Coordinates of C-alpha atoms in Angstrom, one line a residue:
M8 CA -1.6 12.1 -5.6
T9 CA -1.8 8.3 -5.3
L10 CA -4.4 6.7 -3.0
T11 CA -1.8 6.3 -0.2
E12 CA -0.6 9.9 -0.6
Q13 CA -4.1 11.2 -0.4
L14 CA -4.9 9.2 2.7
L15 CA -1.7 10.3 4.5
A16 CA -2.2 13.9 3.4
R17 CA -5.7 13.9 4.8
A18 CA -4.6 12.3 8.1
S19 CA -1.8 14.8 8.6
G20 CA -3.9 17.9 7.7
K21 CA -1.7 18.7 4.6
K22 CA -2.9 19.6 1.1
T23 CA -0.2 17.4 -0.5
V24 CA 2.5 14.9 0.5
S25 CA 5.2 13.2 -1.5
P26 CA 7.2 10.0 -1.1
G27 CA 9.8 10.4 1.6
D28 CA 8.0 13.1 3.5
N29 CA 7.8 12.4 7.3
V30 CA 4.3 13.4 8.6
W31 CA 2.4 13.1 11.8
V32 CA -0.8 11.4 11.1
N33 CA -4.0 11.1 13.2
V34 CA -4.9 7.5 13.7
D35 CA -8.5 6.4 13.3
V36 CA -8.2 2.8 14.6
L37 CA -5.5 0.9 16.5
L38 CA -5.8 -2.9 16.5
T39 CA -3.9 -5.3 18.7
H40 CA -4.2 -9.0 19.7
D41 CA -2.9 -11.5 22.3
I42 CA 0.6 -11.8 20.9
C43 CA 1.5 -8.1 20.8
G44 CA -1.2 -6.6 23.0
P45 CA 0.5 -7.3 26.4
G46 CA 3.8 -5.8 25.1
T47 CA 2.0 -2.7 23.7
I48 CA 0.1 -2.2 27.0
G49 CA 3.5 -2.5 28.8
V50 CA 5.0 0.2 26.7
F51 CA 2.0 2.4 27.1
Q52 CA 2.0 2.1 30.9
R53 CA 5.8 2.5 31.2
E54 CA 5.8 5.7 29.2
F55 CA 2.5 7.3 30.1
G56 CA 2.0 5.9 33.6
K57 CA 0.1 3.1 35.2
S58 CA -3.0 5.2 35.6
A59 CA -2.9 6.8 32.1
R60 CA -5.9 6.6 29.9
V61 CA -5.9 5.7 26.2
W62 CA -6.4 8.6 23.8
D63 CA -9.9 7.4 22.7
P64 CA -11.4 4.2 23.9
R65 CA -13.7 3.9 20.9
K66 CA -10.7 3.8 18.5
V67 CA -9.0 0.9 20.2
V68 CA -9.9 -2.6 19.0
I69 CA -8.5 -5.7 20.8
I70 CA -9.1 -9.1 19.3
P71 CA -7.3 -12.2 20.9
D72 CA -6.9 -14.6 18.0
H73 CA -3.4 -16.2 17.7
Y74 CA -2.6 -18.6 20.5
I75 CA -6.1 -19.1 21.9
F76 CA -7.2 -22.7 21.8
T77 CA -4.2 -24.2 23.5
S78 CA -3.6 -25.4 27.0
D79 CA -0.3 -23.4 27.2
S80 CA -0.7 -21.4 30.4
Q81 CA 1.2 -18.3 29.2
S82 CA -0.9 -18.1 26.1
N83 CA -4.1 -18.3 28.2
R84 CA -2.6 -15.6 30.5
N85 CA -2.1 -13.2 27.6
V86 CA -5.9 -13.1 27.1
D87 CA -6.4 -12.4 30.7
L88 CA -4.0 -9.4 30.5
L89 CA -6.0 -8.0 27.6
R90 CA -9.2 -8.4 29.5
E91 CA -7.8 -6.6 32.6
F92 CA -6.7 -3.7 30.5
A93 CA -9.9 -3.5 28.5
R94 CA -11.9 -3.5 31.7
A95 CA -9.7 -0.8 33.4
Q96 CA -9.8 1.4 30.3
Q97 CA -13.5 0.7 29.6
L98 CA -12.8 -0.3 26.0
P99 CA -16.0 -1.1 24.2
Y100 CA -14.3 -3.1 21.4
F101 CA -12.6 -5.9 23.2
Y102 CA -13.8 -9.2 21.6
D103 CA -13.1 -11.6 24.4
V104 CA -12.9 -15.4 24.2
I105 CA -15.2 -15.6 27.2
D106 CA -18.3 -13.7 28.3
D107 CA -17.4 -13.1 31.9
P108 CA -15.5 -9.7 32.0
T109 CA -14.0 -10.6 35.4
G110 CA -13.2 -14.3 34.5
H111 CA -10.1 -16.1 33.4
W112 CA -9.5 -17.9 30.1
Q113 CA -8.4 -21.5 30.2
F114 CA -8.7 -23.8 27.2
D115 CA -10.2 -27.2 28.2
S116 CA -8.0 -29.7 26.4
S117 CA -10.2 -32.6 27.6
R118 CA -13.0 -31.4 25.3
G119 CA -10.6 -31.7 22.3
P120 CA -9.8 -29.1 19.6
L121 CA -13.0 -29.4 17.5
A122 CA -15.9 -28.3 19.8
R123 CA -16.7 -24.6 20.3
Q124 CA -14.9 -23.1 23.3
Y125 CA -15.7 -19.4 23.1
G126 CA -18.3 -16.9 24.2
D127 CA -20.8 -14.9 22.2
R128 CA -18.6 -11.8 21.7
Y129 CA -15.5 -13.6 20.4
G130 CA -14.2 -12.2 17.1
G131 CA -11.8 -14.8 15.6
V132 CA -9.0 -13.8 13.4
C133 CA -8.6 -10.1 13.8
H134 CA -8.0 -9.2 10.1
A135 CA -11.2 -11.0 9.1
A136 CA -13.1 -9.8 12.1
V137 CA -12.6 -6.1 11.8
P138 CA -14.5 -5.7 8.6
E139 CA -17.3 -7.9 10.0
R140 CA -17.5 -5.8 13.1
G141 CA -17.6 -2.4 11.4
H142 CA -14.1 -1.2 12.1
V143 CA -12.9 -0.5 8.6
R144 CA -14.0 2.7 6.8
P145 CA -12.7 4.2 3.5
G146 CA -10.5 7.2 3.9
E147 CA -9.1 6.3 7.3
V148 CA -5.8 5.4 8.9
F149 CA -5.8 1.9 10.4
L150 CA -2.8 0.7 12.4
G151 CA -2.3 -2.7 14.0
T152 CA 0.4 -4.7 15.8
D153 CA 0.5 -7.4 13.1
S154 CA 2.2 -7.4 9.8
H155 CA -1.0 -8.5 8.0
T156 CA -2.9 -5.4 9.1
C157 CA -2.5 -4.4 5.5
T158 CA -5.5 -6.6 4.7
A159 CA -7.8 -3.7 5.6
G160 CA -6.4 -1.7 2.6
A161 CA -9.0 -3.6 0.6
F162 CA -11.5 -1.1 1.9
N163 CA -9.8 2.0 0.6
L164 CA -7.9 3.0 3.7
F165 CA -4.2 3.2 4.8
A166 CA -3.6 0.1 6.8
T167 CA -0.2 -1.1 8.0
G168 CA 1.5 -3.0 10.8
V169 CA 3.5 -1.3 13.6
G170 CA 5.6 -2.5 16.5
N171 CA 4.7 -2.5 20.1
T172 CA 6.6 0.7 20.8
D173 CA 4.8 2.7 18.1
A174 CA 1.5 1.1 19.2
G175 CA 2.1 2.1 22.8
F176 CA 2.7 5.7 21.6
V177 CA -0.5 5.7 19.6
L178 CA -2.4 4.4 22.6
G179 CA -1.4 7.5 24.5
T180 CA -1.6 10.1 21.8
G181 CA -3.6 8.9 18.8
K182 CA -0.8 10.0 16.5
L183 CA 2.2 8.5 14.8
L184 CA 5.1 9.8 12.6
L185 CA 5.1 8.0 9.3
K186 CA 7.2 8.3 6.2
V187 CA 5.2 8.5 3.0
P188 CA 6.0 5.5 0.9
P189 CA 6.4 5.5 -2.9
T190 CA 3.7 3.7 -4.8
L191 CA 3.9 0.7 -7.1
R192 CA 0.7 0.5 -9.2
F193 CA -0.8 -2.8 -10.4
R194 CA -3.5 -2.4 -13.1
L195 CA -5.8 -5.5 -13.0
E196 CA -7.5 -6.1 -16.3
D197 CA -10.2 -8.6 -17.5
E198 CA -11.6 -11.4 -15.2
L199 CA -10.3 -14.5 -13.5
P200 CA -10.8 -17.7 -15.5
K201 CA -12.0 -21.0 -14.1
G202 CA -10.0 -22.5 -11.3
V203 CA -8.1 -19.3 -10.6
M204 CA -8.6 -17.2 -7.4
A205 CA -7.3 -14.0 -5.8
K206 CA -4.6 -16.0 -4.1
D207 CA -3.2 -16.8 -7.6
V208 CA -3.2 -13.1 -8.4
I209 CA -1.1 -12.0 -5.5
L210 CA 1.3 -15.0 -5.8
E211 CA 1.8 -14.0 -9.5
I212 CA 2.6 -10.5 -8.5
I213 CA 5.0 -11.4 -5.7
G214 CA 6.6 -13.9 -8.0
R215 CA 7.2 -11.2 -10.5
I216 CA 8.7 -8.6 -8.2
G217 CA 10.2 -10.8 -5.5
F218 CA 9.4 -11.1 -1.8
D219 CA 11.3 -7.9 -1.2
G220 CA 10.3 -6.2 -4.4
A221 CA 7.9 -3.7 -2.8
T222 CA 10.0 -2.9 0.4
Y223 CA 8.5 0.1 2.1
C224 CA 6.3 0.8 -0.9
A225 CA 2.5 1.2 -1.2
M226 CA 1.0 -1.4 -3.5
E227 CA -1.9 0.2 -5.2
F228 CA -4.4 -1.9 -7.2
D229 CA -6.7 -0.5 -9.8
G230 CA -8.0 -1.2 -13.3
A231 CA -11.2 -2.4 -14.8
G232 CA -10.6 -6.0 -13.4
I233 CA -11.2 -4.9 -9.9
A234 CA -15.0 -4.7 -10.5
S235 CA -15.0 -8.5 -11.0
L236 CA -13.3 -9.1 -7.6
S237 CA -15.3 -9.6 -4.4
L238 CA -14.2 -7.7 -1.3
E239 CA -12.9 -11.0 0.1
D240 CA -10.8 -11.3 -3.1
R241 CA -9.4 -7.9 -2.5
M242 CA -8.7 -8.7 1.1
T243 CA -6.6 -11.7 0.0
I244 CA -4.6 -9.5 -2.3
A245 CA -4.1 -6.7 0.1
N246 CA -3.2 -9.1 2.9
M247 CA -0.1 -10.4 1.2
A248 CA 1.3 -7.0 0.2
I249 CA 3.6 -7.5 3.2
E250 CA 4.9 -10.7 1.6
A251 CA 6.5 -8.5 -1.0
G252 CA 7.8 -6.2 1.7
G253 CA 5.1 -3.6 1.1
K254 CA 4.2 -0.9 3.6
N255 CA 0.6 -1.2 2.6
G256 CA -1.8 -2.4 0.0
V257 CA -4.7 -0.3 -1.1
F258 CA -7.8 -0.5 -3.4
P259 CA -10.1 2.2 -4.7
A260 CA -13.6 2.2 -3.2
D261 CA -16.6 1.2 -5.3
E262 CA -20.3 0.4 -4.7
K263 CA -19.3 -3.0 -3.2
T264 CA -17.1 -1.3 -0.7
L265 CA -19.5 1.3 0.3
S266 CA -22.5 -1.0 0.7
F267 CA -20.5 -3.5 2.8
V268 CA -19.1 -0.9 5.1
Q269 CA -22.4 0.9 5.6
E270 CA -24.1 -2.4 6.4
S271 CA -21.4 -3.7 8.8
C272 CA -21.3 -0.3 10.7
R273 CA -25.0 -0.3 11.0
R274 CA -25.2 -3.9 12.1
N275 CA -22.6 -3.5 14.8
G276 CA -23.3 0.1 15.9
T277 CA -19.9 1.6 14.9
H278 CA -19.8 5.1 13.4
A279 CA -20.6 5.1 9.7
Q280 CA -19.3 8.5 8.6
F281 CA -16.4 8.2 6.1
E282 CA -15.1 9.8 2.9
P283 CA -13.3 7.6 0.4
V284 CA -10.3 8.7 -1.6
E285 CA -10.5 8.4 -5.4
S286 CA -7.9 7.0 -7.8
D287 CA -5.9 9.4 -9.8
P288 CA -4.6 7.5 -12.8
D289 CA -2.2 10.3 -13.7
A290 CA -0.5 10.4 -10.3
P291 CA 3.2 9.7 -10.7
V292 CA 4.3 6.3 -9.3
L293 CA 7.6 4.5 -8.8
A294 CA 6.6 1.7 -11.2
E295 CA 3.6 0.3 -12.9
Q296 CA 2.6 -3.2 -14.1
T297 CA -0.5 -4.6 -15.8
I298 CA -1.9 -7.9 -14.7
D299 CA -4.2 -9.7 -17.2
L300 CA -6.4 -11.7 -14.9
S301 CA -7.7 -13.8 -17.7
A302 CA -4.2 -15.1 -18.5
L303 CA -3.4 -16.3 -15.0
E304 CA -3.3 -20.0 -14.0
P305 CA -3.3 -21.8 -10.6
T306 CA -0.1 -20.8 -8.9
V307 CA 1.9 -22.1 -6.0
A308 CA 4.6 -20.4 -3.9
Q309 CA 7.3 -23.0 -3.1
P310 CA 9.5 -22.9 0.1
P311 CA 11.3 -21.0 1.4
N312 CA 9.4 -17.7 0.6
P313 CA 6.1 -16.4 -1.0
G314 CA 8.0 -15.1 -4.0
N315 CA 9.2 -18.6 -5.2
R316 CA 6.3 -19.2 -7.5
E317 CA 5.5 -21.9 -10.0
L318 CA 2.4 -23.1 -11.8
A319 CA 0.6 -25.8 -10.0
Q320 CA 0.6 -28.1 -13.0
R321 CA 4.4 -28.1 -13.0
L322 CA 4.6 -29.3 -9.4
S323 CA 2.6 -32.5 -9.8
S324 CA 5.6 -34.6 -8.7
V325 CA 5.6 -33.0 -5.2
R326 CA 3.9 -35.2 -2.8
I327 CA 2.2 -33.8 0.3
D328 CA 1.6 -35.0 3.8
R329 CA -1.0 -32.4 4.8
A330 CA -3.4 -29.9 3.4
Y331 CA -4.5 -26.8 5.4
L332 CA -7.3 -24.2 4.9
G333 CA -7.5 -21.3 7.2
S334 CA -6.0 -17.9 8.5
C335 CA -6.8 -14.3 7.6
T336 CA -5.9 -15.2 4.0
G337 CA -7.6 -18.6 3.6
G338 CA -10.3 -18.9 6.2
K339 CA -13.0 -16.6 4.8
L340 CA -16.4 -17.8 3.7
S341 CA -15.5 -17.6 0.0
D342 CA -12.4 -19.7 0.7
F343 CA -14.5 -22.4 2.3
L344 CA -17.1 -22.3 -0.5
A345 CA -14.3 -22.8 -3.1
F346 CA -12.8 -25.6 -1.0
A347 CA -16.2 -27.4 -0.8
Q348 CA -16.8 -27.0 -4.5
V349 CA -13.8 -29.2 -5.2
L350 CA -14.3 -31.7 -2.4
N351 CA -18.0 -32.2 -2.8
G352 CA -18.7 -36.0 -3.1
K353 CA -15.1 -36.9 -2.8
Q354 CA -12.6 -38.1 -0.2
V355 CA -9.3 -36.5 0.8
A356 CA -6.2 -38.7 0.5
V357 CA -4.1 -36.9 3.1
E358 CA -4.6 -35.3 6.5
T359 CA -6.7 -32.1 5.8
F360 CA -7.4 -29.4 8.4
A361 CA -9.7 -26.5 8.1
V362 CA -10.1 -23.6 10.4
P363 CA -12.8 -20.8 9.9
A364 CA -11.5 -17.3 10.4
T365 CA -14.4 -16.1 12.4
P366 CA -17.4 -17.5 14.3
L367 CA -19.6 -16.0 11.6
V368 CA -17.8 -18.0 9.0
A369 CA -18.2 -21.1 11.1
S370 CA -22.0 -20.6 11.5
E371 CA -22.3 -19.9 7.7
L372 CA -20.7 -23.3 7.0
H373 CA -23.6 -25.0 8.6
R374 CA -26.1 -22.7 6.9
R375 CA -24.8 -22.5 3.3
Q376 CA -25.6 -25.4 1.1
I377 CA -24.3 -26.9 -2.1
D378 CA -26.4 -29.5 -3.9
G379 CA -28.6 -29.7 -0.8
K380 CA -25.8 -30.3 1.7
S381 CA -24.3 -27.9 4.1
V382 CA -20.7 -26.9 3.4
W383 CA -19.8 -28.3 6.9
E384 CA -21.4 -31.6 5.9
I385 CA -19.6 -31.7 2.6
L386 CA -16.2 -31.1 4.1
S387 CA -16.7 -33.5 7.1
S388 CA -17.9 -36.2 4.7
A389 CA -14.8 -35.7 2.6
G390 CA -12.6 -36.5 5.6
V391 CA -11.6 -32.9 6.5
R392 CA -10.9 -32.2 10.2
L393 CA -13.0 -29.1 10.9
T394 CA -12.9 -27.1 14.1
E395 CA -15.6 -24.6 15.4
N396 CA -12.8 -22.7 17.1
A397 CA -12.1 -19.8 14.8
S398 CA -8.5 -18.6 15.2
C399 CA -5.1 -18.2 13.5
A400 CA -4.4 -21.8 14.6
A401 CA -1.4 -23.3 12.8
C402 CA -0.7 -20.4 10.5
L403 CA 1.9 -19.1 13.0
G404 CA 2.9 -22.5 14.4
G405 CA 2.0 -21.9 18.0
P406 CA 2.3 -24.3 21.1
M407 CA 2.6 -28.0 20.4
D408 CA -1.2 -28.6 20.9
T409 CA -2.2 -26.0 18.3
F410 CA -4.8 -27.5 15.9
G411 CA -3.1 -28.4 12.6
R412 CA 0.4 -27.5 13.7
L413 CA 3.2 -29.2 11.8
D414 CA 4.8 -31.0 14.7
R415 CA 7.3 -33.0 12.7
P416 CA 9.0 -32.6 9.3
M417 CA 6.2 -32.6 6.8
T418 CA 5.3 -31.3 3.4
C419 CA 2.1 -29.2 3.6
I420 CA 0.1 -27.3 1.0
S421 CA -1.7 -24.4 2.7
A422 CA -4.0 -21.5 1.9
T423 CA -2.2 -19.3 4.5
N424 CA 0.1 -16.5 3.6
R425 CA 3.7 -17.2 4.7
N426 CA 6.0 -20.2 4.2
F427 CA 9.4 -19.3 5.7
P428 CA 11.1 -22.2 7.5
G429 CA 9.3 -23.0 10.8
R430 CA 6.4 -20.8 10.1
M431 CA 3.7 -23.4 10.7
G432 CA 5.6 -25.4 13.3
H433 CA 8.6 -27.7 12.7
K434 CA 11.5 -25.9 11.2
E435 CA 12.3 -28.7 8.8
S436 CA 8.7 -28.8 7.4
K437 CA 8.1 -27.5 3.9
V438 CA 5.0 -25.3 3.2
Y439 CA 3.7 -24.6 -0.3
L440 CA 1.2 -21.7 -0.5
A441 CA -1.8 -22.0 -2.9
S442 CA -5.4 -21.0 -3.4
P443 CA -8.2 -22.9 -1.7
Y444 CA -9.0 -24.5 -5.0
T445 CA -5.5 -25.9 -5.4
V446 CA -5.2 -26.9 -1.7
A447 CA -8.5 -28.9 -2.1
A448 CA -7.4 -30.6 -5.3
S449 CA -4.1 -31.5 -3.8
A450 CA -5.8 -33.0 -0.7
L451 CA -7.7 -35.3 -3.1
T452 CA -4.6 -36.6 -4.9
G453 CA -1.9 -36.4 -2.2
R454 CA 0.3 -34.3 -4.5
I455 CA 0.3 -30.7 -5.7
T456 CA -2.5 -30.6 -8.3
D457 CA -4.0 -28.1 -10.7
P458 CA -7.6 -27.8 -9.5
R459 CA -9.1 -27.2 -13.0
E460 CA -9.5 -30.9 -13.6
F461 CA -11.8 -31.1 -10.5
L462 CA -14.1 -28.2 -11.4
P463 CA -17.1 -28.3 -13.7
S464 CA -16.6 -26.7 -17.1

């Protein structure tokens, strides 16, 4: 069986499953956030009763992250609804914006968008926070009310997004009926060359198969090239499986996976028992492709979808108004380090916004140094607008006062994961998706730029 088939067979108590089978699976973790959490809670209470209890409080993770640092009253109220539910259900894994469990969240716009406005427990972007906080374990089933839940598949588990109705049912039962998807296998060989990142890998793949080319399929990544990829690289690739229509993306586990998960579980006190599933190279799949990592070049997804790919060097005539670094795809520490490597000692030519994915990333930007300067100092000196307030920010547009939002027709190059019309704000804006390297180089020139000319040989 493929990785996905093994995971779903284990979760359903069956010896084997095949594509197309409908199986009841036991869910290990259910994740929700401020956008879908109130709706999920509403479904749960409507169907199971106002006084019903969730199936297992320690398997529910709630992380407000989308529309947080905004003065929009309804967005602020959504966080309060999550807090009330978490308190009533005694949920240990609610990563609140504030420290007061009986308080109310209100963004203070008078302090501006840059200074920290969150408490000690706040998690940041949910897909980046759950690995940090010890909630991803190989061999498990991880569901979330967000399409980019597939990010967690980087850690050798079945991770996919579900709607509020399904999530409400899981809250009450801990189970869900799933159809086993067929698998598309992508063999990654060799290593990435200078100036090429994991974002270029997934943009190449989506460009090959189309933004609907993996519809309701598992995208399984294996091959010798995986060993050269960091876990954050794998997260970037798995994150964008949904941008090809995939049901999930999944990687095999290796020593990097196991050591990270063991450490994060130990550090955060979550349970550390898990059993990975191993790749079966002979398992039948729907289709298979080989990706020679060493042959890839900096790649860009043009509007209006992530499958409209082109090499960065062929888009040098495209002028940009803004550059943006952030989100579950582009706000990780490795993304910021790559960004700083290009911008070190230089000045951006266009508005450039950067949003760390989690508070831990934000703190590391002050601690990590390049040439004797902190990453935060390098980016600030280069003219980048940096915020301490880790969140999804402009990736999903948001209210008008969202940091980095495209409030007027603009052309933006972004390290985020989705570029459909209106995704980052104004519906007439154009968003080009690229790696942090390419976004940084483009910020320096004011046009889409191949980053290799700005990197040391």
